[in-house]
Amino acid sequence: MKFNSLLLAATALAASAVQAQSTCNEWSPCFREGYCDSDAMFCLWGLCDEAKSFNSTSCWKPEGCASQLVTFDSSADVIPIRTYSGNPNVNPYLSIFEPDNASIVDGALKLQMNYQAAQNKGFGATADASHTIQYGRVTARVKTASVAPGVVSSFIIRNDQTGDEIDFEWVGKDPSQVQTNYYFNDILDYTKMVAYNVGADTSKDYHDYTIDWSENSIQWLVDGKVIRVVNKADTLDAATGKYLFPTSEARVAFSIWDGGNSGAQGTAEWAGYPTPWGNGVSYQMFVDSVDVKCSGDQGTQTSTDAGEPSNPTSGPEPPVSNLPGGQKCRPRPY
Ligand SMILES: *[C@@H]1O[C@H](CO)[C@@H](O)[C@H](O)[C@H]1NC(C)=O
Ligand SMILES: *[C@@H]1O[C@H](CO)[C@@H](O)[C@H](O)[C@H]1NC(C)=O
């Protein structure tokens, strides 16, 4: 489910309080959700709105897919998006909210949700992959935050602009359950959600969750076992002649958010509520590793740690830095 994470992102943008503009100038060339700026929070492909940016090359290009195993052993494996300079091999994950509550702890990515009194709800964390993917197999070793009602953990592949999305989600009211879902073009159809009982408390131990996405099908696996298959052929909408099947290039993302206090009754009932908050209470989701195998690529790159950028020898073009060569951005004029 994407709306709440977008809402959080919007909150984060508003908090950074740049002046709203209808078009962007060359010093703040990238447009996102009503604001212009020059860093990755605004220029990153998928977040940046090309039509409203300064010119057609202002938004950064998609980084492309790289088959690699990220093990979150280095602090460079996740950094605040504002500090990202455009090399996805050095910084494979970006923390996209401010305040930034994504960190590396004991060889895992930790996403933390703290209470935000002003809004009377938890403020979570989201880490987006800096590489993009368009078909491939992604396995994440995840320990969820399903320790209390209302706390939602997610592992998704999403394109924010097209609204194509493939999900694993865990709701805190049911620690042994994982839910799978997918969306095409932001069409909300919660009836496509399927729940699966993992047979263990997902917050106690790591399990492997795999999304295997091809042009023809999506498979979801838990600990190597296929739990669901959706075939593209079966998603044909007779009325429009369109396949309601996600196809657009996207990013892998992990997120923790407060579904119980979200303010939407349907969401609260889905996640469980109220989310228990109190002195010193916080909730954490952990990702031990993420293994990506790009479509058409059998091999896996290991190590993305700082200082050892990987150089794929097969598959897509090696990703390059997105920053225009030698260009220095001027300080923001506000
Ligand atoms: C487009 O904008 C970028 C900055 O976003 C600038 O570097 C480039 O020169 C511009 N291109 C044209 C053709 O104006
Ligand atoms: C979460 O963000 C707040 C505000 O920046 C910061 O004080 C706190 O240390 C962060 N917590 C974690 C676990 O990163």
mmCIF file with all atom_site columns, N, CA and C in Angstrom, residues 253-287:
data_model
loop_
_atom_site.group_PDB
_atom_site.id
_atom_site.type_symbol
_atom_site.label_atom_id
_atom_site.label_alt_id
_atom_site.label_comp_id
_atom_site.label_asym_id
_atom_site.label_entity_id
_atom_site.label_seq_id
_atom_site.pdbx_PDB_ins_code
_atom_site.Cartn_x
_atom_site.Cartn_y
_atom_site.Cartn_z
_atom_site.occupancy
_atom_site.B_iso_or_equiv
_atom_site.pdbx_formal_charge
_atom_site.auth_seq_id
_atom_site.auth_comp_id
_atom_site.auth_asym_id
_atom_site.auth_atom_id
_atom_site.pdbx_PDB_model_num
ATOM 1   N N  . ALA A 1 253 ? 12.167  -1.023 -2.358 1.00 0.00 ? 253 ALA A N  1
ATOM 2   C CA . ALA A 1 253 ? 12.099  -0.143 -1.190 1.00 0.00 ? 253 ALA A CA 1
ATOM 3   C C  . ALA A 1 253 ? 11.646  -0.918 0.037  1.00 0.00 ? 253 ALA A C  1
ATOM 4   N N  . PHE A 1 254 ? 12.157  -0.472 1.195  1.00 0.00 ? 254 PHE A N  1
ATOM 5   C CA . PHE A 1 254 ? 11.765  -1.034 2.486  1.00 0.00 ? 254 PHE A CA 1
ATOM 6   C C  . PHE A 1 254 ? 11.220  0.101  3.336  1.00 0.00 ? 254 PHE A C  1
ATOM 7   N N  . SER A 1 255 ? 10.187  -0.217 4.118  1.00 0.00 ? 255 SER A N  1
ATOM 8   C CA . SER A 1 255 ? 9.551   0.867  4.846  1.00 0.00 ? 255 SER A CA 1
ATOM 9   C C  . SER A 1 255 ? 8.892   0.371  6.119  1.00 0.00 ? 255 SER A C  1
ATOM 10  N N  . ILE A 1 256 ? 8.896   1.241  7.144  1.00 0.00 ? 256 ILE A N  1
ATOM 11  C CA . ILE A 1 256 ? 8.111   0.999  8.355  1.00 0.00 ? 256 ILE A CA 1
ATOM 12  C C  . ILE A 1 256 ? 7.224   2.215  8.547  1.00 0.00 ? 256 ILE A C  1
ATOM 13  N N  . TRP A 1 257 ? 5.965   2.001  8.839  1.00 0.00 ? 257 TRP A N  1
ATOM 14  C CA . TRP A 1 257 ? 5.052   3.135  9.028  1.00 0.00 ? 257 TRP A CA 1
ATOM 15  C C  . TRP A 1 257 ? 3.905   2.763  9.959  1.00 0.00 ? 257 TRP A C  1
ATOM 16  N N  . ASP A 1 258 ? 3.232   3.823  10.429 1.00 0.00 ? 258 ASP A N  1
ATOM 17  C CA . ASP A 1 258 ? 2.187   3.659  11.434 1.00 0.00 ? 258 ASP A CA 1
ATOM 18  C C  . ASP A 1 258 ? 0.824   3.569  10.758 1.00 0.00 ? 258 ASP A C  1
ATOM 19  N N  . GLY A 1 259 ? 0.372   2.345  10.533 1.00 0.00 ? 259 GLY A N  1
ATOM 20  C CA . GLY A 1 259 ? -0.939  2.152  9.912  1.00 0.00 ? 259 GLY A CA 1
ATOM 21  C C  . GLY A 1 259 ? -2.066  2.324  10.912 1.00 0.00 ? 259 GLY A C  1
ATOM 22  N N  . GLY A 1 260 ? -1.778  2.036  12.185 1.00 0.00 ? 260 GLY A N  1
ATOM 23  C CA . GLY A 1 260 ? -2.820  2.073  13.220 1.00 0.00 ? 260 GLY A CA 1
ATOM 24  C C  . GLY A 1 260 ? -3.286  3.479  13.534 1.00 0.00 ? 260 GLY A C  1
ATOM 25  N N  . ASN A 1 261 ? -2.381  4.451  13.428 1.00 0.00 ? 261 ASN A N  1
ATOM 26  C CA . ASN A 1 261 ? -2.732  5.844  13.725 1.00 0.00 ? 261 ASN A CA 1
ATOM 27  C C  . ASN A 1 261 ? -2.723  6.680  12.448 1.00 0.00 ? 261 ASN A C  1
ATOM 28  N N  . SER A 1 262 ? -2.960  6.029  11.330 1.00 0.00 ? 262 SER A N  1
ATOM 29  C CA . SER A 1 262 ? -2.833  6.748  10.061 1.00 0.00 ? 262 SER A CA 1
ATOM 30  C C  . SER A 1 262 ? -3.966  7.740  9.844  1.00 0.00 ? 262 SER A C  1
ATOM 31  N N  . GLY A 1 263 ? -5.060  7.577  10.579 1.00 0.00 ? 263 GLY A N  1
ATOM 32  C CA . GLY A 1 263 ? -6.193  8.477  10.397 1.00 0.00 ? 263 GLY A CA 1
ATOM 33  C C  . GLY A 1 263 ? -7.234  7.919  9.439  1.00 0.00 ? 263 GLY A C  1
ATOM 34  N N  . ALA A 1 264 ? -6.869  6.923  8.667  1.00 0.00 ? 264 ALA A N  1
ATOM 35  C CA . ALA A 1 264 ? -7.835  6.304  7.755  1.00 0.00 ? 264 ALA A CA 1
ATOM 36  C C  . ALA A 1 264 ? -8.375  5.031  8.407  1.00 0.00 ? 264 ALA A C  1
ATOM 37  N N  . GLN A 1 265 ? -9.683  4.966  8.569  1.00 0.00 ? 265 GLN A N  1
ATOM 38  C CA . GLN A 1 265 ? -10.271 3.858  9.324  1.00 0.00 ? 265 GLN A CA 1
ATOM 39  C C  . GLN A 1 265 ? -9.979  2.501  8.671  1.00 0.00 ? 265 GLN A C  1
ATOM 40  N N  . GLY A 1 266 ? -10.086 2.446  7.341  1.00 0.00 ? 266 GLY A N  1
ATOM 41  C CA . GLY A 1 266 ? -9.837  1.184  6.647  1.00 0.00 ? 266 GLY A CA 1
ATOM 42  C C  . GLY A 1 266 ? -8.413  0.712  6.864  1.00 0.00 ? 266 GLY A C  1
ATOM 43  N N  . THR A 1 267 ? -7.479  1.652  6.798  1.00 0.00 ? 267 THR A N  1
ATOM 44  C CA . THR A 1 267 ? -6.067  1.317  6.996  1.00 0.00 ? 267 THR A CA 1
ATOM 45  C C  . THR A 1 267 ? -5.832  0.851  8.434  1.00 0.00 ? 267 THR A C  1
ATOM 46  N N  . ALA A 1 268 ? -6.463  1.538  9.393  1.00 0.00 ? 268 ALA A N  1
ATOM 47  C CA . ALA A 1 268 ? -6.294  1.170  10.802 1.00 0.00 ? 268 ALA A CA 1
ATOM 48  C C  . ALA A 1 268 ? -6.830  -0.236 11.067 1.00 0.00 ? 268 ALA A C  1
ATOM 49  N N  . GLU A 1 269 ? -7.977  -0.546 10.472 1.00 0.00 ? 269 GLU A N  1
ATOM 50  C CA . GLU A 1 269 ? -8.528  -1.879 10.688 1.00 0.00 ? 269 GLU A CA 1
ATOM 51  C C  . GLU A 1 269 ? -7.662  -2.945 10.041 1.00 0.00 ? 269 GLU A C  1
ATOM 52  N N  . TRP A 1 270 ? -7.102  -2.605 8.912  1.00 0.00 ? 270 TRP A N  1
ATOM 53  C CA . TRP A 1 270 ? -6.222  -3.536 8.208  1.00 0.00 ? 270 TRP A CA 1
ATOM 54  C C  . TRP A 1 270 ? -4.952  -3.798 9.026  1.00 0.00 ? 270 TRP A C  1
ATOM 55  N N  . ALA A 1 271 ? -4.380  -2.745 9.586  1.00 0.00 ? 271 ALA A N  1
ATOM 56  C CA . ALA A 1 271 ? -3.095  -2.870 10.287 1.00 0.00 ? 271 ALA A CA 1
ATOM 57  C C  . ALA A 1 271 ? -3.259  -3.255 11.747 1.00 0.00 ? 271 ALA A C  1
ATOM 58  N N  . GLY A 1 272 ? -4.449  -2.992 12.305 1.00 0.00 ? 272 GLY A N  1
ATOM 59  C CA . GLY A 1 272 ? -4.669  -3.115 13.737 1.00 0.00 ? 272 GLY A CA 1
ATOM 60  C C  . GLY A 1 272 ? -4.492  -1.743 14.366 1.00 0.00 ? 272 GLY A C  1
ATOM 61  N N  . TYR A 1 273 ? -5.218  -1.464 15.466 1.00 0.00 ? 273 TYR A N  1
ATOM 62  C CA . TYR A 1 273 ? -5.111  -0.161 16.106 1.00 0.00 ? 273 TYR A CA 1
ATOM 63  C C  . TYR A 1 273 ? -5.624  -0.227 17.523 1.00 0.00 ? 273 TYR A C  1
ATOM 64  N N  . PRO A 1 274 ? -5.337  0.780  18.360 1.00 0.00 ? 274 PRO A N  1
ATOM 65  C CA . PRO A 1 274 ? -4.364  1.842  18.079 1.00 0.00 ? 274 PRO A CA 1
ATOM 66  C C  . PRO A 1 274 ? -2.938  1.312  18.200 1.00 0.00 ? 274 PRO A C  1
ATOM 67  N N  . THR A 1 275 ? -2.023  1.930  17.500 1.00 0.00 ? 275 THR A N  1
ATOM 68  C CA . THR A 1 275 ? -0.618  1.575  17.652 1.00 0.00 ? 275 THR A CA 1
ATOM 69  C C  . THR A 1 275 ? -0.177  2.017  19.048 1.00 0.00 ? 275 THR A C  1
ATOM 70  N N  . PRO A 1 276 ? 0.344   1.103  19.868 1.00 0.00 ? 276 PRO A N  1
ATOM 71  C CA . PRO A 1 276 ? 0.723   1.508  21.229 1.00 0.00 ? 276 PRO A CA 1
ATOM 72  C C  . PRO A 1 276 ? 1.970   2.389  21.246 1.00 0.00 ? 276 PRO A C  1
ATOM 73  N N  . TRP A 1 277 ? 1.811   3.588  21.793 1.00 0.00 ? 277 TRP A N  1
ATOM 74  C CA . TRP A 1 277 ? 2.950   4.491  21.961 1.00 0.00 ? 277 TRP A CA 1
ATOM 75  C C  . TRP A 1 277 ? 3.064   4.852  23.423 1.00 0.00 ? 277 TRP A C  1
ATOM 76  N N  . GLY A 1 278 ? 4.279   5.098  23.878 1.00 0.00 ? 278 GLY A N  1
ATOM 77  C CA . GLY A 1 278 ? 4.504   5.495  25.265 1.00 0.00 ? 278 GLY A CA 1
ATOM 78  C C  . GLY A 1 278 ? 5.929   5.950  25.399 1.00 0.00 ? 278 GLY A C  1
ATOM 79  N N  . ASN A 1 279 ? 6.301   6.286  26.611 1.00 0.00 ? 279 ASN A N  1
ATOM 80  C CA . ASN A 1 279 ? 7.656   6.771  26.850 1.00 0.00 ? 279 ASN A CA 1
ATOM 81  C C  . ASN A 1 279 ? 8.717   5.829  26.307 1.00 0.00 ? 279 ASN A C  1
ATOM 82  N N  . GLY A 1 280 ? 9.550   6.336  25.431 1.00 0.00 ? 280 GLY A N  1
ATOM 83  C CA . GLY A 1 280 ? 10.675  5.546  24.948 1.00 0.00 ? 280 GLY A CA 1
ATOM 84  C C  . GLY A 1 280 ? 10.313  4.429  23.985 1.00 0.00 ? 280 GLY A C  1
ATOM 85  N N  . VAL A 1 281 ? 9.046   4.367  23.575 1.00 0.00 ? 281 VAL A N  1
ATOM 86  C CA . VAL A 1 281 ? 8.646   3.292  22.660 1.00 0.00 ? 281 VAL A CA 1
ATOM 87  C C  . VAL A 1 281 ? 9.098   3.624  21.237 1.00 0.00 ? 281 VAL A C  1
ATOM 88  N N  . SER A 1 282 ? 9.672   2.642  20.571 1.00 0.00 ? 282 SER A N  1
ATOM 89  C CA . SER A 1 282 ? 9.959   2.788  19.146 1.00 0.00 ? 282 SER A CA 1
ATOM 90  C C  . SER A 1 282 ? 9.838   1.397  18.534 1.00 0.00 ? 282 SER A C  1
ATOM 91  N N  . TYR A 1 283 ? 9.710   1.358  17.232 1.00 0.00 ? 283 TYR A N  1
ATOM 92  C CA . TYR A 1 283 ? 9.561   0.070  16.542 1.00 0.00 ? 283 TYR A CA 1
ATOM 93  C C  . TYR A 1 283 ? 10.616  -0.031 15.462 1.00 0.00 ? 283 TYR A C  1
ATOM 94  N N  . GLN A 1 284 ? 11.125  -1.264 15.235 1.00 0.00 ? 284 GLN A N  1
ATOM 95  C CA . GLN A 1 284 ? 12.214  -1.448 14.275 1.00 0.00 ? 284 GLN A CA 1
ATOM 96  C C  . GLN A 1 284 ? 11.956  -2.627 13.350 1.00 0.00 ? 284 GLN A C  1
ATOM 97  N N  . MET A 1 285 ? 12.315  -2.407 12.106 1.00 0.00 ? 285 MET A N  1
ATOM 98  C CA . MET A 1 285 ? 12.333  -3.480 11.113 1.00 0.00 ? 285 MET A CA 1
ATOM 99  C C  . MET A 1 285 ? 13.791  -3.629 10.671 1.00 0.00 ? 285 MET A C  1
ATOM 100 N N  . PHE A 1 286 ? 14.227  -4.856 10.413 1.00 0.00 ? 286 PHE A N  1
ATOM 101 C CA . PHE A 1 286 ? 15.620  -5.097 10.019 1.00 0.00 ? 286 PHE A CA 1
ATOM 102 C C  . PHE A 1 286 ? 15.697  -5.827 8.670  1.00 0.00 ? 286 PHE A C  1
ATOM 103 N N  . VAL A 1 287 ? 16.660  -5.432 7.869  1.00 0.00 ? 287 VAL A N  1
ATOM 104 C CA . VAL A 1 287 ? 16.929  -6.124 6.600  1.00 0.00 ? 287 VAL A CA 1
ATOM 105 C C  . VAL A 1 287 ? 18.391  -6.547 6.636  1.00 0.00 ? 287 VAL A C  1
#
